[in-house]
């Protein structure tokens, strides 16, 4: 496990080593707590852990904004910065959990932040330029394209444009 960022890295470039190493220590501490995907939901759903946007626990397993795709990105970036530290395996374990959730409950949105596009983005990020997860990415892309076609061909039922039609 890395303890300093003394190697050549772009992580927090432009910040002095002491501050960067303090930031790294904090990030690694958080990452350690989030490492086990089976324990994340328990941590996040603790009664005293509520969203600043309201009295809701901030967890939805397949959302980029507050689910496994976000943790996959965290571990993917740590893998890029520290490639021999096993973070790619941690990201993989989180991706397996996403797949289990999708199999159990399906997908209700192609949204980037709250749906399957976020899962696809996180998967692509850890794919090592399509060397990994290519079949899963193809399934996700096909599903997104089918859903997008349905959305774009639906007649407008409301005034204006629904966010699903322009969500990043």
Coordinates of C-alpha atoms in Angstrom, one line a residue:
X1 CA 0.0 0.0 0.0
X2 CA 1.5 3.4 -0.9
X3 CA 2.4 5.7 1.9
X4 CA 3.7 8.7 0.0
X5 CA 3.3 10.2 -3.4
X6 CA 7.0 10.8 -3.9
X7 CA 7.0 8.8 -7.2
X8 CA 6.3 10.7 -10.4
X9 CA 2.6 11.2 -10.4
X10 CA 0.1 13.8 -11.5
X11 CA -2.0 13.2 -8.4
X12 CA -2.4 16.6 -6.7
X13 CA 0.3 18.0 -8.9
X14 CA 1.4 21.5 -7.8
X15 CA 0.9 20.8 -4.1
X16 CA 3.9 20.4 -1.8
X17 CA 4.8 16.9 -0.7
X18 CA 3.7 17.3 2.9
X19 CA 0.2 18.4 2.0
X20 CA 0.0 15.8 -0.8
X21 CA 1.0 13.0 1.5
X22 CA -1.5 14.1 4.1
X23 CA -4.2 14.1 1.4
X24 CA -3.1 10.6 0.3
X25 CA -3.2 9.4 3.9
X26 CA -6.8 10.6 4.2
X27 CA -7.8 9.1 0.8
X28 CA -6.2 5.8 1.7
X29 CA -8.0 5.8 5.0
X30 CA -11.4 6.3 3.3
X31 CA -10.5 3.7 0.7
X32 CA -9.7 1.2 3.4
X33 CA -13.1 1.7 5.0
X34 CA -14.8 1.3 1.6
X35 CA -12.7 -1.7 0.4
X36 CA -15.2 -4.4 1.2
X37 CA -18.2 -3.9 -1.0
X38 CA -20.4 -6.0 1.3
X39 CA -19.8 -3.6 4.2
X40 CA -20.4 -0.3 2.4
X41 CA -24.1 -0.3 2.6
X42 CA -24.0 -0.9 6.3
X43 CA -21.7 2.1 6.8
X44 CA -23.6 4.4 4.5
X45 CA -27.0 3.4 5.8
X46 CA -26.1 4.1 9.4
X47 CA -28.9 6.1 11.1
X48 CA -26.6 9.1 11.7
X49 CA -25.3 9.2 8.1
X50 CA -27.8 11.3 6.2
X51 CA -27.5 13.3 3.1
X52 CA -27.1 17.1 3.3
X53 CA -30.0 17.3 0.8
X54 CA -32.4 15.9 3.3
X55 CA -33.0 13.2 5.8
X56 CA -32.1 10.4 3.4
X57 CA -29.3 7.9 3.7
X58 CA -27.1 8.5 0.6
X59 CA -27.0 5.0 -0.9
X60 CA -28.3 3.6 -4.1
X61 CA -26.0 0.8 -5.3
X62 CA -26.0 1.4 -9.0
X63 CA -25.8 5.1 -9.1
X64 CA -22.6 7.0 -9.9
X65 CA -23.5 9.8 -7.5
X66 CA -24.0 7.6 -4.4
X67 CA -23.3 3.9 -5.2
X68 CA -20.8 1.4 -6.3
X69 CA -19.9 3.1 -9.6
X70 CA -18.5 6.0 -7.5
X71 CA -16.4 3.6 -5.4
X72 CA -15.3 1.8 -8.6
X73 CA -14.0 5.2 -9.9
X74 CA -12.2 5.8 -6.6
X75 CA -10.4 2.5 -6.8
X76 CA -9.8 2.8 -10.5
X77 CA -8.0 6.1 -9.9
X78 CA -6.0 4.6 -7.1
X79 CA -5.1 1.8 -9.4
X80 CA -3.9 4.3 -12.0
X81 CA -1.8 6.1 -9.4
X82 CA -0.5 3.0 -7.7
X83 CA -0.8 0.1 -10.2
X84 CA 0.8 -2.6 -8.2
X85 CA -1.3 -2.1 -5.0
X86 CA -4.3 -4.3 -5.8
X87 CA -6.8 -1.5 -6.2
X88 CA -7.8 -3.0 -9.6
X89 CA -9.0 -6.1 -7.7
X90 CA -11.0 -4.0 -5.2
X91 CA -12.6 -2.1 -8.1
X92 CA -13.4 -5.5 -9.7
X93 CA -15.1 -6.7 -6.5
X94 CA -17.3 -3.6 -6.5
X95 CA -18.2 -4.2 -10.1
X96 CA -19.3 -7.7 -9.3
X97 CA -21.6 -6.2 -6.7
X98 CA -23.1 -3.9 -9.3
X99 CA -23.7 -6.8 -11.5
X100 CA -25.5 -8.7 -8.7
X101 CA -27.7 -5.7 -8.0
X102 CA -28.6 -5.3 -11.7
X103 CA -29.5 -9.0 -11.9
X104 CA -31.7 -8.7 -8.7
X105 CA -33.5 -5.4 -9.3
X106 CA -32.9 -4.4 -12.9
X107 CA -32.2 -0.9 -14.1
X108 CA -34.8 2.0 -14.1
X109 CA -32.7 4.7 -15.8
X110 CA -30.0 5.3 -18.4
X111 CA -29.0 8.5 -16.5
X112 CA -25.2 9.1 -16.0
X113 CA -25.6 9.9 -12.3
X114 CA -28.5 7.7 -11.3
X115 CA -28.6 4.9 -13.9
X116 CA -26.8 2.5 -16.1
X117 CA -24.7 5.0 -18.0
X118 CA -22.8 5.7 -14.8
X119 CA -22.2 2.0 -14.5
X120 CA -20.9 1.9 -18.0
X121 CA -18.6 4.9 -17.4
X122 CA -17.2 3.4 -14.2
X123 CA -16.6 0.0 -16.0
X124 CA -14.9 1.7 -18.9
X125 CA -12.7 3.6 -16.5
X126 CA -11.4 0.4 -14.9
X127 CA -11.2 -1.5 -18.2
X128 CA -7.6 -0.6 -18.9
X129 CA -8.5 0.6 -22.4
X130 CA -11.0 -2.2 -23.1
X131 CA -8.6 -4.9 -22.1
X132 CA -11.0 -5.9 -19.3
X133 CA -14.8 -6.1 -19.1
X134 CA -15.2 -5.8 -22.9
X135 CA -18.2 -8.2 -23.0
X136 CA -19.9 -6.4 -20.1
X137 CA -19.3 -3.1 -21.7
X138 CA -20.8 -4.3 -24.9
X139 CA -24.0 -5.5 -23.1
X140 CA -24.2 -2.1 -21.3
X141 CA -23.7 -0.1 -24.5
X142 CA -26.4 -2.2 -26.4
X143 CA -28.8 -1.7 -23.5
X144 CA -28.2 2.0 -23.3
X145 CA -28.6 2.4 -27.1
X146 CA -31.9 0.5 -27.1
X147 CA -33.2 2.6 -24.2
X148 CA -32.0 5.8 -25.7
X149 CA -33.8 5.0 -28.9
X150 CA -37.1 4.4 -27.0
X151 CA -36.7 7.7 -25.0
X152 CA -36.0 9.8 -28.1
X153 CA -38.9 8.3 -29.9
X154 CA -41.4 8.8 -27.1
X155 CA -43.9 11.6 -27.8
X156 CA -43.6 14.7 -25.6
X157 CA -46.2 14.5 -22.8
X158 CA -45.1 17.5 -20.9
X159 CA -44.1 21.1 -21.7
X160 CA -40.3 21.4 -22.1
X161 CA -37.8 18.6 -22.2
X162 CA -37.4 15.9 -19.6
X163 CA -33.9 15.7 -18.0
X164 CA -33.5 12.1 -19.3
X165 CA -33.2 13.6 -22.8
X166 CA -30.2 15.7 -21.9
X167 CA -28.6 14.0 -18.8
X168 CA -24.9 13.9 -19.3

